[in-house]
Structure formats: C-alpha cells, structure tokens
XYZ file of C-alpha atoms in Angstrom:
341
model
C -150.495 131.202 -23.296
C -147.531 128.757 -23.924
C -148.762 128.571 -27.690
C -148.699 132.371 -27.874
C -145.154 132.484 -26.440
C -143.847 130.055 -28.861
C -145.415 131.897 -31.762
C -143.793 135.115 -30.618
C -140.577 133.359 -30.215
C -140.599 131.918 -33.610
C -141.397 135.225 -35.081
C -138.146 136.835 -33.746
C -135.677 138.086 -36.304
C -132.654 135.734 -37.072
C -129.416 136.793 -35.785
C -127.392 139.328 -38.043
C -125.130 137.967 -40.751
C -121.522 137.576 -39.515
C -119.019 140.331 -40.724
C -116.939 138.195 -43.257
C -113.287 139.154 -43.608
C -112.215 139.622 -47.170
C -108.981 140.387 -48.853
C -109.112 143.410 -51.087
C -106.996 145.736 -52.949
C -107.192 149.656 -54.202
C -107.085 149.640 -57.952
C -104.545 151.886 -59.727
C -103.412 153.230 -56.263
C -100.534 155.370 -57.250
C -100.406 157.402 -54.176
C -100.600 154.222 -51.860
C -97.882 152.639 -54.004
C -95.418 155.852 -53.633
C -95.995 156.144 -50.156
C -94.679 152.788 -48.992
C -90.885 151.400 -48.908
C -90.199 148.252 -49.820
C -87.437 146.394 -48.157
C -84.633 144.315 -49.948
C -80.985 143.573 -50.018
C -78.135 144.514 -52.505
C -76.510 142.128 -54.616
C -73.886 142.259 -57.308
C -75.125 142.504 -60.867
C -73.183 139.367 -61.782
C -71.782 136.915 -59.388
C -69.685 133.939 -60.558
C -67.785 131.001 -59.024
C -64.530 130.635 -61.043
C -62.660 127.415 -61.254
C -60.029 125.675 -63.269
C -61.005 123.599 -66.545
C -58.090 120.998 -65.648
C -57.062 119.230 -62.458
C -54.085 120.062 -60.491
C -52.340 121.349 -57.419
C -52.968 124.895 -56.664
C -49.575 126.623 -56.907
C -50.449 130.200 -56.145
C -53.653 132.112 -55.340
C -52.905 135.683 -55.690
C -55.892 137.340 -54.279
C -57.588 137.681 -50.820
C -61.223 138.249 -49.841
C -62.366 141.900 -50.581
C -59.506 142.486 -53.253
C -60.491 144.684 -56.314
C -59.235 142.857 -59.471
C -59.081 144.317 -62.809
C -60.127 142.401 -65.922
C -57.240 139.967 -67.269
C -55.319 139.738 -64.015
C -54.253 136.417 -63.050
C -56.048 135.342 -59.787
C -54.928 131.843 -59.261
C -52.448 129.388 -60.787
C -52.012 125.537 -60.791
C -48.780 123.718 -61.136
C -48.434 123.977 -64.937
C -45.438 121.562 -65.521
C -47.229 118.279 -66.369
C -49.379 120.243 -69.124
C -46.303 122.093 -70.141
C -44.473 118.856 -70.815
C -47.453 117.443 -72.770
C -47.442 120.466 -74.753
C -43.822 120.263 -75.723
C -44.267 116.636 -76.741
C -47.199 117.849 -79.118
C -45.211 120.432 -80.582
C -42.501 118.203 -81.363
C -44.769 115.555 -83.041
C -46.422 118.289 -85.125
C -42.826 119.574 -86.194
C -42.117 116.016 -87.515
C -45.660 115.888 -89.232
C -44.767 119.195 -90.683
C -41.573 118.100 -92.162
C -42.907 114.952 -93.365
C -45.697 116.664 -95.054
C -43.405 118.970 -96.730
C -41.242 116.282 -98.010
C -44.088 114.652 -99.590
C -45.493 117.660 -101.016
C -42.196 118.176 -103.115
C -42.245 114.561 -104.184
C -46.035 115.192 -105.221
C -44.711 117.772 -107.814
C -42.710 115.282 -109.555
C -45.262 112.668 -109.459
C -42.979 110.389 -107.130
C -45.830 109.893 -104.633
C -49.424 109.287 -105.030
C -52.167 111.942 -104.250
C -53.243 109.549 -101.558
C -49.844 109.742 -99.765
C -49.986 113.449 -99.845
C -53.580 113.487 -98.271
C -52.598 111.048 -95.526
C -49.446 113.298 -94.919
C -51.686 116.432 -94.773
C -54.246 114.908 -92.500
C -51.380 113.745 -90.130
C -50.050 117.116 -89.996
C -53.503 118.624 -89.209
C -53.983 116.154 -86.622
C -50.727 117.081 -84.845
C -51.478 120.797 -85.168
C -55.061 120.005 -83.629
C -53.173 118.361 -80.567
C -51.104 121.213 -80.133
C -53.897 123.574 -79.622
C -55.636 121.357 -77.329
C -52.315 120.989 -75.204
C -51.973 124.781 -75.299
C -55.455 125.468 -74.014
C -54.785 122.921 -71.075
C -51.688 124.908 -70.310
C -53.839 128.305 -70.254
C -56.447 126.553 -68.158
C -53.889 126.330 -65.517
C -54.715 129.935 -64.761
C -57.700 131.818 -63.431
C -58.069 135.137 -65.070
C -60.604 137.679 -64.041
C -63.274 137.842 -66.584
C -64.120 141.381 -65.674
C -63.404 144.194 -63.220
C -64.769 142.924 -59.716
C -64.329 142.057 -56.041
C -63.278 138.694 -54.519
C -66.131 137.651 -52.373
C -64.710 134.157 -51.128
C -61.801 131.734 -51.579
C -62.717 128.099 -51.569
C -59.298 126.524 -51.920
C -55.833 127.279 -50.203
C -52.318 127.001 -51.758
C -51.097 123.522 -52.435
C -54.438 121.824 -52.239
C -55.482 119.385 -54.956
C -58.102 120.930 -57.096
C -60.652 119.145 -59.599
C -61.552 120.368 -62.749
C -64.497 122.862 -62.747
C -64.274 122.969 -58.827
C -65.225 126.594 -57.410
C -62.049 128.405 -56.234
C -62.818 131.775 -56.151
C -66.325 133.579 -55.813
C -66.071 136.837 -57.968
C -68.547 139.842 -58.065
C -69.259 142.605 -60.743
C -69.941 145.541 -58.505
C -69.758 148.182 -61.195
C -73.685 148.398 -60.659
C -75.710 146.953 -57.897
C -78.919 145.550 -57.819
C -81.835 144.905 -55.275
C -84.648 142.795 -55.351
C -87.947 143.864 -53.704
C -91.323 142.063 -53.291
C -94.461 143.767 -54.306
C -97.740 142.488 -53.373
C -99.908 141.074 -56.216
C -102.485 143.824 -55.278
C -99.886 146.650 -56.390
C -97.562 144.924 -58.944
C -99.876 146.114 -61.841
C -98.470 149.628 -61.130
C -94.929 148.662 -61.246
C -95.064 149.496 -65.132
C -95.911 152.848 -64.490
C -93.003 153.621 -62.393
C -90.717 156.300 -63.677
C -88.171 157.079 -60.926
C -87.079 155.171 -57.769
C -84.848 155.934 -54.900
C -82.749 153.312 -52.765
C -81.494 154.154 -49.061
C -79.435 151.721 -46.975
C -79.149 151.237 -43.513
C -75.239 151.598 -43.513
C -75.687 154.814 -45.429
C -77.819 157.212 -43.497
C -78.939 160.281 -45.363
C -78.027 158.817 -48.919
C -80.646 158.246 -51.427
C -79.554 156.691 -54.572
C -81.647 156.717 -57.789
C -82.717 153.387 -59.398
C -84.432 151.730 -62.156
C -86.416 148.925 -62.627
C -84.380 146.028 -64.327
C -87.058 143.320 -64.427
C -90.332 142.376 -62.960
C -91.208 138.810 -62.002
C -94.116 137.120 -63.740
C -94.733 134.505 -61.053
C -95.966 135.238 -57.508
C -94.466 133.363 -54.468
C -96.980 130.775 -53.265
C -96.057 131.652 -49.689
C -96.458 135.444 -49.807
C -98.064 136.145 -53.009
C -95.541 138.978 -53.921
C -93.866 139.394 -57.184
C -90.037 139.845 -57.272
C -89.138 143.163 -59.074
C -85.257 143.764 -59.677
C -83.897 147.289 -59.256
C -80.606 148.319 -60.803
C -78.500 151.414 -59.597
C -75.146 152.813 -60.043
C -74.132 153.976 -56.680
C -70.509 155.154 -57.536
C -72.040 157.953 -59.841
C -73.629 159.321 -56.585
C -70.676 158.811 -54.229
C -71.781 155.863 -52.183
C -69.980 152.503 -51.904
C -72.741 149.947 -51.531
C -71.556 146.288 -50.839
C -73.463 143.189 -51.735
C -75.505 142.009 -48.761
C -76.346 145.584 -47.585
C -80.015 145.904 -46.172
C -82.012 148.735 -47.478
C -85.212 149.730 -48.969
C -86.674 151.345 -52.096
C -89.690 153.475 -52.935
C -90.990 154.967 -56.266
C -90.436 158.657 -56.384
C -92.574 159.220 -59.575
C -95.413 157.215 -60.931
C -97.161 158.242 -64.107
C -100.648 156.608 -64.482
C -101.623 157.008 -68.302
C -104.750 159.166 -69.032
C -106.308 156.111 -71.380
C -105.867 153.635 -68.381
C -109.566 153.159 -68.026
C -110.046 152.655 -71.645
C -107.305 150.174 -72.050
C -108.173 148.346 -68.843
C -107.112 148.261 -64.994
C -105.466 145.097 -63.978
C -107.123 143.011 -61.246
C -106.989 139.538 -59.888
C -109.053 136.935 -61.637
C -110.177 135.829 -58.414
C -111.988 139.573 -58.025
C -114.187 138.516 -60.995
C -117.621 136.533 -60.511
C -120.707 135.863 -62.309
C -124.227 136.436 -60.549
C -125.275 133.344 -58.649
C -122.681 131.236 -60.459
C -124.114 131.512 -63.749
C -122.745 130.991 -66.967
C -123.667 134.625 -68.004
C -120.904 136.262 -69.891
C -121.395 139.299 -67.622
C -118.755 139.778 -65.104
C -118.778 141.750 -61.689
C -116.604 142.822 -58.900
C -117.582 143.852 -55.363
C -116.927 147.574 -54.485
C -116.253 148.040 -50.887
C -117.336 151.146 -49.273
C -114.598 152.704 -47.218
C -116.918 154.427 -44.841
C -119.659 151.582 -43.971
C -117.422 148.596 -45.268
C -120.163 147.153 -47.147
C -120.110 145.637 -50.532
C -122.057 146.668 -53.568
C -121.767 144.813 -57.019
C -120.396 146.576 -60.126
C -120.280 145.235 -63.728
C -117.230 145.133 -65.477
C -115.882 144.191 -69.136
C -113.183 141.846 -69.141
C -110.434 142.950 -71.828
C -107.511 140.350 -71.698
C -105.385 138.260 -69.390
C -102.021 139.435 -68.455
C -98.761 137.725 -68.351
C -98.934 137.639 -64.738
C -102.349 135.892 -64.861
C -104.563 138.858 -64.065
C -107.195 140.311 -65.877
C -107.371 143.839 -67.457
C -111.008 145.161 -67.076
C -112.836 148.403 -68.078
C -115.542 149.695 -65.683
C -113.512 150.595 -62.647
C -112.113 153.965 -61.439
C -108.616 154.278 -60.036
C -108.896 154.492 -56.172
C -111.670 152.160 -55.731
C -111.500 149.182 -53.276
C -112.487 145.880 -54.512
C -112.758 142.344 -52.971
C -110.151 139.826 -54.403
C -110.961 136.728 -52.731
C -114.104 134.755 -51.430
C -116.391 137.069 -53.834
C -118.775 134.012 -54.312
C -119.805 134.058 -50.576
C -120.590 137.729 -50.591
C -124.122 139.396 -50.676
C -125.203 142.824 -51.794
C -124.922 145.294 -48.660
C -123.288 142.778 -46.734
C -120.627 144.051 -44.296
C -117.273 143.036 -44.232
C -113.790 143.136 -42.537
C -111.148 144.569 -44.698
C -107.760 142.458 -44.540
C-alpha cells in the first residue's frame, strides 16, 4: 500500500508554471499616443549669462529682474576711466607713428631714406593702430548690451562691486518663443516623427491651448526612466497667451498621420524584443505577440530591416496595434501566460 501511494504521488502533475511579468509595448499605437498628456515645463528658447570681457567695478546696472529689454540697450556699465585713459594714450602713440610714417614716406620719394626705413615706419604705424583698436574694444567691453529682445531673469552682481572678466552678471532670456521638453517612453518614441500637430496647456492658464511643433527629438534614452526627451516650440503671443519660463504644463498630439506603407518600410521595436529560437545562430528573428484577452504569448516571425538612430530595429511582419514583449523574451515559452507591466 505504501508503495502504491508513493507511485500515485509521483505521478501527480507538476505545479503550474508561474505567471511571468514582462514589459510590453503596442506597436504603432497612434490612438494610445494621442490620448495621453505628457508633462513638461516651459523654458526660454535662448538662455544666456551675460558678463563683461574686462575686469572692473560695476558703476551702474540699469535693469531689474522681470524687465523687458530691447536689443542694443545698455544693461550694465563698469567704471570706464582706466580703459579710456589707456585708449587716449594709444591714440596719441598712433598719431605720432602716423606723422613719422608720413615724413618718412615723403623723404622716400626723393631717395633720402632707404626702403627698409620706410617699411619700419609703416610697421610701427600699423602696430600703433592695432593697439588703438584693442584699447577701443576694451572700452566697449565695459558695457553689457542686450544681444536680443528679452527678459532679465536674474542679477548676480550689485552696483559698486568688483567684477572679474567673464563673471556672470545678468541672466537674460529670449522669450519671443517658448520651448517645453517632454519625455516620451521608448515604446512610443517611434511615433513622434508622425506627429503633425500638438497642443500645450499650462496650469497657470486654464482653458488656453497653444499649438506647438516638435523642434527636436533626443537620440538617447535616460538610463533611469528609459524615456527620450522631445523638445517642443511654440509662440504663445500669437494666441494671446503670456507664458513665463518655468511654468508647468502638459502637451498632447492632436493629429498623427501613420503612413500607409509603414508595414512595408518597417515598424520600429526595441532590439530587446527580438530573439532567435532556443538561442540559435539562425538568421530568422521572432517576437512574442501577447493576446490581450488571455495574456498568453505566441511566437511570430519578423524580418529585420535596419537599426534606427535611437538603437531600435525596424522590422517587417507586425501589424499596427499588436502588443509585443520587449524584455525577458528569452525566458518565455509558447502559450505561457504573462503579467503585462
């Protein structure tokens, strides 16, 4: 009886295979991309720290934080007296060099001086003239002039403080257009190039939606979040909105156009989604398709086309809207049930 009991126990079925969690993505999921709002924060198109090219004492800073400044306006001035005196001395030396050169040139016409003396006089004058230009630039560099129309974001130095050359004095922003950086997950970044229209809204401007365009798409994902930075650009003034750098907001794609020949050209998937059966050296590549109802996987052959600039792979053989596994694919088996993350 004991032997029979052991035989029956040994014949019992093994415990069911555990449900394995997997990361997934829906390929070419335009609808899913459009329905999401992606958070971001406004920033100026151009942000610069302005400083003097020379050392001196700040005599006057004529702008405050928040001031709008037109291009060409003097924003800060060092005490210029030392540089002006040096310029005057250089100008006097140049005048003497010019007078000497003119006398030598007249004498050279009659052969009273040699060609070498004439060349030396000309070189002396040219050197003196170059010194004047250098000293003039130093005088000009005692002023900070607005390089474009913009807004003062921060002042680093107060009047009568000593300032080093190239030390930041004023932080200046070009707010003629506003940018926003949003972060798109790696499973949806491939759709960003098909976005035709976007809208942005800000917490501080309820009810206002501002059209935007994609300025650039990052080519490298964050190691921590596995998202790609996408920079949007907009012109709020055209739509009667005043957006300040730092405002929190969110953006969504209002129109996406998936090309009809997408399947022929290839759908982008992470390289981690591809595998060969049993780890073989076969040229055939597969992905795991996930059944949305049963949460089970089935193998599907695909044809790699090429590697993308972001490190993904364009493949043929997938249909838009299919969900595939993107990580841990070598541990899955046909018909295995998975937990979709």
